[in-house]
Short mmCIF file of C-alpha atoms and ligand atoms in Angstrom, two decimals:
data_model
loop_
_atom_site.label_atom_id
_atom_site.label_comp_id
_atom_site.label_asym_id
_atom_site.label_seq_id
_atom_site.Cartn_x
_atom_site.Cartn_y
_atom_site.Cartn_z
CA UNK A 785 70.35 83.01 58.35
CA UNK A 786 70.60 85.08 61.23
CA UNK A 787 68.52 84.06 64.90
CA UNK A 788 65.37 85.87 65.83
CA UNK A 789 65.06 86.38 69.25
CA UNK A 790 60.56 87.67 69.07
CA UNK A 791 58.85 88.49 66.62
CA UNK A 792 55.25 89.22 66.47
CA UNK A 793 52.47 88.66 63.27
CA UNK A 794 49.04 89.13 63.03
CA UNK A 795 49.12 85.70 61.01
CA UNK A 796 51.61 82.65 61.22
CA UNK A 797 51.08 79.93 58.73
CA UNK A 798 52.68 77.41 58.14
CA UNK A 799 52.99 75.44 55.03
CA UNK A 800 54.31 77.85 51.63
CA UNK A 801 52.46 75.30 49.61
CA UNK A 802 49.47 75.95 47.19
CA UNK A 803 46.63 77.03 50.46
CA UNK A 804 49.25 78.65 52.65
CA UNK A 805 50.64 81.03 49.75
CA UNK A 806 46.99 81.66 48.87
CA UNK A 807 45.95 82.88 52.37
CA UNK A 808 49.20 84.95 53.14
CA UNK A 809 48.36 86.89 50.25
CA UNK A 810 44.26 87.17 51.49
CA UNK A 811 45.73 87.92 54.73
CA UNK A 812 47.93 90.09 53.96
CA UNK A 813 45.78 92.58 51.32
CA UNK A 814 43.83 93.16 54.59
CA UNK A 815 46.29 94.76 55.97
CA UNK A 816 47.55 92.02 58.37
CA UNK A 817 51.35 91.42 59.39
CA UNK A 818 51.53 87.81 58.02
CA UNK A 819 54.86 85.49 58.17
CA UNK A 820 54.54 82.26 55.87
CA UNK A 821 56.89 79.72 57.50
CA UNK A 822 57.98 76.43 55.59
CA UNK A 823 61.27 73.81 56.65
CA UNK A 824 61.57 73.10 52.96
CA UNK A 825 64.34 74.69 50.65
CA UNK A 826 61.42 76.40 47.96
CA UNK A 827 58.02 77.37 48.15
CA UNK A 828 55.46 75.71 46.26
CA UNK A 829 57.15 72.53 45.51
CA UNK A 830 54.23 70.60 44.35
CA UNK A 831 52.54 73.09 42.50
CA UNK A 832 55.48 73.04 40.46
CA UNK A 833 55.36 69.14 39.72
CA UNK A 834 51.92 69.34 39.10
CA UNK A 835 50.02 68.19 35.59
CA UNK A 836 52.89 67.23 34.50
CA UNK A 837 55.12 70.92 34.81
CA UNK A 838 52.40 72.55 34.24
CA UNK A 839 50.14 72.46 36.92
CA UNK A 840 46.22 71.63 36.08
CA UNK A 841 45.33 75.09 38.53
CA UNK A 842 41.44 74.86 38.14
CA UNK A 843 38.80 72.63 37.20
CA UNK A 844 36.04 75.14 34.87
CA UNK A 845 33.02 72.24 36.20
CA UNK A 846 34.03 71.93 39.86
CA UNK A 847 31.61 71.22 41.92
CA UNK A 848 31.28 69.58 45.98
CA UNK A 849 30.41 66.44 43.91
CA UNK A 850 34.33 66.37 43.00
CA UNK A 851 35.31 65.96 47.10
CA UNK A 852 35.55 63.10 48.97
CA UNK A 853 34.88 63.82 52.89
CA UNK A 854 33.23 61.82 55.48
CA UNK A 855 31.39 65.57 56.19
CA UNK A 856 30.20 66.12 52.14
CA UNK A 857 28.69 69.46 53.11
CA UNK A 858 31.94 71.19 54.41
CA UNK A 859 33.22 72.32 51.53
CA UNK A 860 30.75 73.89 49.47
CA UNK A 861 30.98 77.34 51.14
CA UNK A 862 34.30 78.19 50.52
CA UNK A 863 34.02 76.54 47.03
CA UNK A 864 30.52 78.53 46.58
CA UNK A 865 32.51 82.31 47.17
CA UNK A 866 36.27 81.71 45.41
CA UNK A 867 35.30 79.80 42.26
CA UNK A 868 37.19 78.28 39.68
CA UNK A 869 36.44 82.02 37.64
CA UNK A 870 38.29 84.12 40.86
CA UNK A 871 41.15 81.86 40.17
CA UNK A 872 41.27 82.31 36.59
CA UNK A 873 40.56 86.29 36.81
CA UNK A 874 43.62 86.40 39.03
CA UNK A 875 45.52 84.22 36.55
CA UNK A 876 44.70 86.04 34.17
CA UNK A 877 45.86 89.51 35.31
CA UNK A 878 48.98 88.15 36.09
CA UNK A 879 48.86 87.12 32.29
CA UNK A 880 49.78 84.00 32.63
CA UNK A 881 48.62 81.58 29.21
CA UNK A 882 46.15 78.90 29.93
CA UNK A 883 45.07 76.09 28.09
CA UNK A 884 41.89 73.65 28.35
CA UNK A 885 42.79 70.14 28.21
CA UNK A 886 40.09 67.84 28.92
CA UNK A 887 36.63 69.49 29.94
CA UNK A 888 37.02 72.02 32.23
CA UNK A 889 40.94 71.23 33.00
CA UNK A 890 42.58 74.43 32.26
CA UNK A 891 46.99 73.63 32.40
CA UNK A 892 49.54 76.33 32.17
CA UNK A 893 50.59 76.67 28.60
CA UNK A 894 54.04 76.87 29.04
CA UNK A 895 54.98 76.17 32.44
CA UNK A 896 53.41 75.28 36.23
CA UNK A 897 56.33 78.26 37.92
CA UNK A 898 53.83 80.33 36.35
CA UNK A 899 51.30 79.65 38.73
CA UNK A 900 53.59 79.66 41.84
CA UNK A 901 54.93 82.97 40.81
CA UNK A 902 50.90 84.34 40.84
CA UNK A 903 51.23 83.44 43.99
CA UNK A 904 54.52 84.77 44.99
CA UNK A 905 54.06 87.74 43.50
CA UNK A 906 50.37 88.00 45.15
CA UNK A 907 52.40 87.37 49.05
CA UNK A 908 55.25 89.90 48.06
CA UNK A 909 52.44 92.85 46.70
CA UNK A 910 50.22 92.28 49.82
CA UNK A 911 53.25 92.66 52.23
CA UNK A 912 53.44 89.01 53.61
CA UNK A 913 56.46 87.78 54.39
CA UNK A 914 57.99 84.23 53.58
CA UNK A 915 60.50 82.07 55.57
CA UNK A 916 61.94 79.18 54.07
CA UNK A 917 63.95 76.41 55.59
CA UNK A 918 62.76 76.48 58.85
CA UNK A 919 61.76 73.77 61.59
CA UNK A 920 58.96 74.87 63.68
CA UNK A 921 59.84 72.78 67.14
CA UNK A 922 57.38 73.75 69.56
CA UNK A 923 53.50 75.15 69.44
CA UNK A 924 51.92 76.45 72.59
CA UNK A 925 49.23 79.32 73.51
CA UNK A 926 50.41 81.73 75.04
CA UNK A 927 48.26 85.17 75.45
CA UNK A 928 45.24 84.59 73.29
CA UNK A 929 47.35 83.47 70.44
CA UNK A 930 50.70 81.30 69.78
CA UNK A 931 53.97 81.35 70.02
CA UNK A 932 56.77 79.63 67.93
CA UNK A 933 60.06 77.73 68.94
CA UNK A 934 62.01 77.37 65.39
CA UNK A 935 65.21 76.76 64.27
CA UNK A 936 65.83 80.90 63.79
CA UNK A 937 63.60 81.60 67.00
CA UNK A 938 60.59 82.33 68.45
CA UNK A 939 57.41 84.08 66.62
CA UNK A 940 54.31 84.82 68.37
CA UNK A 941 51.42 85.68 66.30
CA UNK A 942 47.58 86.01 66.84
CA UNK A 943 46.38 83.59 64.50
CA UNK A 944 47.35 80.61 63.34
CA UNK A 945 47.00 78.81 60.26
CA UNK A 946 47.86 75.08 59.63
CA UNK A 947 48.70 74.06 55.49
CA UNK A 948 51.38 71.52 55.79
CA UNK A 949 49.43 69.51 53.35
CA UNK A 950 48.80 65.65 53.45
CA UNK A 951 51.88 63.27 53.55
CA UNK A 952 51.83 62.29 49.29
CA UNK A 953 55.61 62.75 48.04
CA UNK A 954 57.54 62.57 51.62
CA UNK A 955 60.64 63.11 49.10
CA UNK A 956 58.90 66.81 48.20
CA UNK A 957 58.58 68.01 52.22
CA UNK A 958 55.49 66.06 52.94
CA UNK A 959 55.01 65.50 56.91
CA UNK A 960 52.10 64.68 59.10
CA UNK A 961 52.82 67.95 61.40
CA UNK A 962 49.90 69.16 60.62
CA UNK A 963 47.68 65.87 61.68
CA UNK A 964 50.00 66.21 64.81
CA UNK A 965 49.25 70.27 65.52
CA UNK A 966 45.33 69.09 65.35
CA UNK A 967 46.00 66.18 67.47
CA UNK A 968 47.96 68.33 70.20
CA UNK A 969 44.66 70.86 70.11
CA UNK A 970 42.73 68.15 70.96
CA UNK A 971 41.09 68.08 67.29
CA UNK A 972 40.01 64.63 65.46
CA UNK A 973 42.00 63.66 62.60
CA UNK A 974 40.54 61.07 60.45
CA UNK A 975 42.44 57.77 59.36
CA UNK A 976 44.50 58.55 56.00
CA UNK A 977 45.52 56.94 52.79
CA UNK A 978 47.29 57.52 50.03
CA UNK A 979 44.19 58.40 47.13
CA UNK A 980 44.88 59.83 43.39
CA UNK A 981 47.41 56.81 43.16
CA UNK A 982 48.78 53.81 40.96
CA UNK A 983 47.38 50.49 41.46
CA UNK A 984 50.23 47.47 41.77
CA UNK A 985 49.19 44.15 40.81
CA UNK A 986 49.37 40.36 41.79
CA UNK A 987 53.26 39.05 40.49
CA UNK A 988 50.86 36.34 37.96
CA UNK A 989 48.95 39.19 36.61
CA UNK A 990 51.74 42.11 36.40
CA UNK A 991 53.76 39.68 34.21
CA UNK A 992 51.35 39.14 32.07
CA UNK A 993 50.87 42.27 31.03
CA UNK A 994 54.19 43.76 31.46
CA UNK A 995 55.23 43.99 27.63
CA UNK A 996 52.48 46.33 27.42
CA UNK A 997 54.15 48.84 29.60
CA UNK A 998 53.25 51.97 28.02
CA UNK A 999 50.03 51.75 26.62
CA UNK A 1000 46.62 53.15 27.01
CA UNK A 1001 43.48 52.89 26.15
CA UNK A 1002 40.03 54.82 27.20
CA UNK A 1003 38.50 52.59 29.42
CA UNK A 1004 35.25 52.65 32.33
CA UNK A 1005 36.53 51.06 35.71
CA UNK A 1006 34.42 51.01 38.43
CA UNK A 1007 34.41 50.29 41.86
CA UNK A 1008 32.32 50.62 45.19
CA UNK A 1009 29.61 52.31 43.56
CA UNK A 1010 31.75 54.76 41.35
CA UNK A 1011 32.77 55.10 37.94
CA UNK A 1012 35.12 56.89 36.05
CA UNK A 1013 35.63 56.92 31.79
CA UNK A 1014 38.80 57.47 31.69
CA UNK A 1015 41.93 56.59 29.62
CA UNK A 1016 44.24 53.49 31.43
CA UNK A 1017 48.01 53.26 31.29
CA UNK A 1018 49.51 49.85 31.82
CA UNK A 1019 53.08 50.68 33.17
CA UNK A 1020 55.82 48.36 34.30
CA UNK A 1021 54.44 48.34 38.34
CA UNK A 1022 50.68 48.12 37.57
CA UNK A 1023 48.14 50.53 36.36
CA UNK A 1024 47.63 53.58 36.47
CA UNK A 1025 46.94 56.77 34.04
CA UNK A 1026 43.57 58.50 34.55
CA UNK A 1027 41.28 56.43 35.06
CA UNK A 1028 42.81 54.64 37.69
CA UNK A 1029 43.80 57.32 39.57
CA UNK A 1030 40.24 58.49 39.95
CA UNK A 1031 38.95 54.88 41.28
CA UNK A 1032 42.32 54.06 43.55
CA UNK A 1033 40.63 57.10 45.76
CA UNK A 1034 37.18 55.33 45.99
CA UNK A 1035 39.45 51.82 45.86
CA UNK A 1036 39.49 49.84 49.21
CA UNK A 1037 42.37 46.91 50.28
CA UNK A 1038 40.93 43.49 49.09
CA UNK A 1039 38.13 45.27 46.87
CA UNK A 1040 38.53 44.45 43.39
CA UNK A 1041 37.87 46.84 40.14
CA UNK A 1042 35.47 45.99 37.20
CA UNK A 1043 37.17 47.82 34.15
CA UNK A 1044 35.63 47.80 30.56
CA UNK A 1045 37.50 47.95 28.22
CA UNK A 1046 35.52 48.80 25.29
CA UNK A 1047 32.84 51.95 27.21
CA UNK A 1048 30.09 51.91 25.28
CA UNK A 1049 29.91 49.00 23.12
CA UNK A 1050 28.23 45.64 24.23
CA UNK A 1051 30.78 42.93 23.24
CA UNK A 1052 28.30 40.22 23.35
CA UNK A 1053 25.42 41.84 20.65
CA UNK A 1054 28.91 42.64 18.54
CA UNK A 1055 30.14 38.99 18.44
CA UNK A 1056 27.14 37.82 17.80
CA UNK A 1057 26.66 39.75 14.61
CA UNK A 1058 29.79 39.31 13.54
CA UNK A 1059 29.19 35.74 14.51
CA UNK A 1060 26.57 36.30 11.94
CA UNK A 1061 27.51 38.37 9.44
CA UNK A 1062 31.42 36.99 9.02
CA UNK A 1063 31.35 33.42 10.75
CA UNK A 1064 35.01 33.19 9.63
CA UNK A 1065 35.93 36.29 11.56
CA UNK A 1066 37.84 36.36 15.23
CA UNK A 1067 37.88 37.69 18.35
CA UNK A 1068 41.47 38.88 17.76
CA UNK A 1069 40.14 40.71 14.95
CA UNK A 1070 37.34 42.62 16.48
CA UNK A 1071 39.79 43.26 19.22
CA UNK A 1072 42.24 45.08 17.33
CA UNK A 1073 39.39 47.26 15.53
CA UNK A 1074 38.30 48.51 19.01
CA UNK A 1075 41.84 48.37 20.79
CA UNK A 1076 45.29 49.44 20.34
CA UNK A 1077 47.10 46.68 19.07
CA UNK A 1078 49.82 45.54 21.22
CA UNK A 1079 46.80 45.59 23.74
CA UNK A 1080 44.13 43.85 21.85
CA UNK A 1081 47.27 40.69 21.54
CA UNK A 1082 47.88 40.30 24.83
CA UNK A 1083 44.26 40.23 25.88
CA UNK A 1084 44.12 37.77 23.51
CA UNK A 1085 46.90 35.63 24.23
CA UNK A 1086 46.32 35.66 28.15
CA UNK A 1087 42.31 34.23 27.23
CA UNK A 1088 43.23 31.88 24.62
CA UNK A 1089 40.48 32.85 22.23
CA UNK A 1090 41.46 31.45 19.07
CA UNK A 1091 39.67 30.26 16.52
CA UNK A 1092 36.85 31.61 14.06
CA UNK A 1093 33.57 32.10 15.98
CA UNK A 1094 31.68 30.20 14.03
CA UNK A 1095 32.82 27.79 16.43
CA UNK A 1096 31.23 29.85 19.28
CA UNK A 1097 28.51 29.03 21.19
CA UNK A 1098 26.32 31.77 23.19
CA UNK A 1099 27.44 31.00 26.92
CA UNK A 1100 31.33 31.10 24.54
CA UNK A 1101 30.39 34.59 23.24
CA UNK A 1102 29.21 35.49 26.37
CA UNK A 1103 32.32 34.48 28.61
CA UNK A 1104 34.80 36.49 25.72
CA UNK A 1105 31.97 39.57 26.59
CA UNK A 1106 32.41 39.06 29.66
CA UNK A 1107 36.27 39.88 29.86
CA UNK A 1108 35.49 42.92 27.61
CA UNK A 1109 33.13 44.64 29.46
CA UNK A 1110 33.43 43.08 33.07
CA UNK A 1111 37.09 42.17 33.51
CA UNK A 1112 37.23 41.85 37.01
CA UNK A 1113 40.96 42.42 38.68
CA UNK A 1114 42.04 42.51 41.88
CA UNK A 1115 44.79 44.75 42.97
CA UNK A 1116 47.31 43.62 45.19
CA UNK A 1117 47.76 47.34 46.07
CA UNK A 1118 48.32 50.80 45.21
CA UNK A 1119 51.85 52.43 44.96
CA UNK A 1120 51.48 54.48 48.20
CA UNK A 1121 51.98 57.89 49.24
CA UNK A 1122 55.15 57.74 47.61
CA UNK A 1123 53.87 58.35 44.23
CA UNK A 1124 49.85 59.23 45.24
CA UNK A 1125 48.79 63.16 44.26
CA UNK A 1126 46.39 63.09 47.44
CA UNK A 1127 45.96 62.24 51.01
CA UNK A 1128 42.57 61.15 51.65
CA UNK A 1129 41.38 61.85 54.94
CA UNK A 1130 43.09 63.74 57.86
CA UNK A 1131 41.61 66.95 60.07
CA UNK A 1132 38.08 66.23 60.70
CA UNK A 1133 36.17 68.95 59.32
CA UNK A 1134 33.46 68.45 61.58
CA UNK A 1135 35.23 70.64 64.14
CA UNK A 1136 35.92 73.29 61.59
CA UNK A 1137 33.75 76.52 60.91
CA UNK A 1138 32.87 75.64 56.88
CA UNK A 1139 33.22 79.34 56.26
CA UNK A 1140 36.52 80.33 57.92
CA UNK A 1141 38.22 77.16 58.02
CA UNK A 1142 38.60 78.39 62.04
CA UNK A 1143 38.50 75.06 64.74
CA UNK A 1144 34.72 75.88 66.34
CA UNK A 1145 35.74 76.21 69.39
CA UNK A 1146 39.06 78.45 68.59
CA UNK A 1147 38.81 81.24 66.84
CA UNK A 1148 42.47 81.66 65.97
CA UNK A 1149 43.41 78.37 64.90
CA UNK A 1150 42.89 77.40 61.00
CA UNK A 1151 43.31 74.03 58.95
CA UNK A 1152 43.29 74.30 55.12
CA UNK A 1153 44.56 72.86 52.03
CA UNK A 1154 45.04 69.14 51.76
CA UNK A 1155 45.80 68.36 55.98
CA UNK A 1156 41.83 68.81 56.37
CA UNK A 1157 39.35 65.84 55.11
CA UNK A 1158 38.43 67.14 51.42
CA UNK A 1159 40.02 65.43 48.83
CA UNK A 1160 39.49 66.14 44.76
CA UNK A 1161 38.99 64.00 41.79
CA UNK A 1162 41.52 64.50 39.58
CA UNK A 1163 41.37 67.45 37.17
CA UNK A 1164 42.42 70.78 39.22
CA UNK A 1165 39.89 70.26 41.86
CA UNK A 1166 42.20 69.61 44.33
CA UNK A 1167 44.58 73.33 43.64
CA UNK A 1168 40.62 74.86 43.87
CA UNK A 1169 40.38 73.31 47.03
CA UNK A 1170 43.39 74.90 48.70
CA UNK A 1171 42.90 78.22 46.97
CA UNK A 1172 38.66 77.76 48.19
CA UNK A 1173 39.71 77.36 51.50
CA UNK A 1174 42.99 79.65 51.78
CA UNK A 1175 40.82 82.39 50.64
CA UNK A 1176 38.25 81.26 53.51
CA UNK A 1177 40.90 81.26 56.00
CA UNK A 1178 42.86 84.34 54.89
CA UNK A 1179 39.77 86.10 55.25
CA UNK A 1180 39.34 85.67 58.68
CA UNK A 1181 42.34 84.85 60.10
C1 FAD B 2521 52.92 65.03 41.20
C2 FAD B 2521 51.40 65.55 41.94
C3 FAD B 2521 50.59 65.96 41.00
C4 FAD B 2521 49.88 67.12 41.37
N1 FAD B 2521 49.05 67.41 40.14
C5 FAD B 2521 47.93 68.43 40.81
C6 FAD B 2521 47.18 68.79 39.67
O1 FAD B 2521 47.08 69.44 38.41
N2 FAD B 2521 46.15 69.47 39.69
C7 FAD B 2521 45.38 69.63 41.36
O2 FAD B 2521 44.56 70.14 41.23
N3 FAD B 2521 46.32 68.93 41.82
C8 FAD B 2521 47.58 68.51 42.09
N4 FAD B 2521 48.38 67.54 43.14
C9 FAD B 2521 48.03 67.39 44.42
C10 FAD B 2521 48.16 69.10 45.03
O3 FAD B 2521 49.15 69.06 44.39
C11 FAD B 2521 47.52 69.20 46.30
O4 FAD B 2521 46.50 69.48 46.49
C12 FAD B 2521 48.14 70.55 46.83
O5 FAD B 2521 49.37 71.41 46.46
C13 FAD B 2521 47.67 70.98 48.96
O6 FAD B 2521 48.27 72.27 48.74
P1 FAD B 2521 48.57 72.28 50.34
O7 FAD B 2521 49.19 73.63 49.98
O8 FAD B 2521 46.95 71.66 51.04
O9 FAD B 2521 49.70 71.80 50.55
P2 FAD B 2521 51.06 71.57 50.18
O10 FAD B 2521 51.24 72.01 48.97
O11 FAD B 2521 51.54 69.86 50.20
O12 FAD B 2521 51.80 72.56 50.77
C14 FAD B 2521 52.46 72.17 52.17
C15 FAD B 2521 53.73 72.88 53.00
O13 FAD B 2521 53.86 72.83 53.56
C16 FAD B 2521 55.32 72.14 54.23
N5 FAD B 2521 55.68 71.27 55.37
C17 FAD B 2521 55.09 70.57 55.38
N6 FAD B 2521 55.65 69.59 56.60
C18 FAD B 2521 55.97 70.43 56.91
C19 FAD B 2521 56.69 71.18 58.58
N7 FAD B 2521 56.78 69.84 59.45
N8 FAD B 2521 57.19 72.09 58.70
C20 FAD B 2521 57.13 73.04 58.14
N9 FAD B 2521 56.39 73.42 56.76
C21 FAD B 2521 55.42 71.82 56.21
C22 FAD B 2521 55.75 71.75 52.60
O14 FAD B 2521 57.45 72.03 52.69
C23 FAD B 2521 55.33 72.57 51.59
O15 FAD B 2521 55.49 73.37 51.64
C24 FAD B 2521 49.17 67.31 42.46
C25 FAD B 2521 50.32 66.53 43.83
C26 FAD B 2521 51.12 65.51 43.05
C27 FAD B 2521 52.13 65.22 44.57
#
C-alpha cells in the first residue's frame, strides 16, 4: 500500500464493524466523501463469527427494554427511527435468505457472510472507501475538523465517527481505543465489564458437574431482580447457554444465581402428590421425567436423594423442592472478555445527542455501536443497536 501524505474526507469512521459500515453507507448516500479506517486485516470479523456463523442480525421484538445503560432512555430515539423492519427490508432487497429461530430472532439461512456482503455492497454503492490494516497513531483537532496520523499517512476530515467496538474477543481485533479517544476529548467513560459471557464455577462444583458437559436443559435463572427462562448448557469450564449468557450481564462478582431447574412446575406440590399416589416412587424417578437423564442422575447423586418418597417428611420434600426450584450457586467468575459477546459500560451517553450520536458540545465527533454505554440482551438486539446508531450518525455526520 503506498503512503498518502494528506487526504481530506467529509467523514472518517474508525472501525469497519457493524456500526461503522452501516454509518459509512448512510453518510455516503448523502453525498458525503467517506473513509472507513480499521487496523484489522478484514472488515466485519464479529459479524462473521456471530450467531454461530449465521448472524442473528436483528430481533423483530426489540424494544428499549432489551438494552442496559446507565441512561436507559438514550437508545429510544435511534431505535425508533431505524427499526428491525428497516434492516430486514435491506436484507431482503439484497436477496439474503433468513430464518426466524426463537420468537423474533432473525438469522441468515446460510451464512453470516451474507450480512457482511450486504454492508460492503452498500458501502461500495454509496461510494464509501474502506481502508484496512491501518494503525491510527494520533488524532488532533485541525481546521474545524480532525487530523488523523496513521501508519499509511495523514488524513483530515470534517466529522469523525468512533465505531471501534468494545473489549470483547481481543483476538478478533477488539481494543479499548474508542474509550481512549473519548477520554482524549474530555468525555467520561463508564466502567466496562464483560457481558453475555459464560460463568466459571468453584472447583468442587465444577468437578461435580464436569460429567454433564454438553447437557442442556430449560431453566429460569434469576439475579438482581432479572430473570430469563431459556436453556442452560453445562460446559467443561462452567455454565453457559442463553440463560446464563443473558443473566451474566446483570451479575456482579460475589452475587448468587438462583436457578429454577423446573420452570413452571412446583416441585413441592408435584412430590407431595407423588408421595400420596405412588409412595414407592423416588425423587430420581421424578427427575427422570422432567430433566435430561444425565442431568437428573447427576443432580440426584449430588444431593444424595435416596429411598422411596413415603420416607420423606414434608420438610425433606421442601428441601428437595428448594434445590430444584431455587438452586443457589455462586459462580467464581466469568470467562471474561476472552469469550464475552459484548462489553457493558463505555462512553457515557449523557454526553451524546440521542438523535445524532454526536458529542453534545462538539457537533462533529460521534460515538456509535458497542463503544457506547448501550448493551443489548442476547438475541439480535446488539446488532440492531449497531445498525440504528450507525444510521443516526451517518444521517448527520
Ligand atoms: C462470538 C460473538 C457472537 C455474537 N453474536 C451476535 C449475534 O448473533 N447477534 C447480535 O446482535 N450480536 C452478536 N454479537 C455482538 C455483536 O457482534 C456486537 O454487538 C457488534 O459487532 C458491535 O458492533 P460495533 O461495530 O460497535 O463493533 P465491532 O463489530 O466490534 O467493530 C469494531 C471494529 O473496530 C475495529 N477496531 C478496534 N480497535 C481499533 C483500533 N485501535 N484501530 C482501528 N480499528 C479498530 C475492529 O477491528 C472492528 O472491525 C456477538 C459477538 C460475539 C463476540
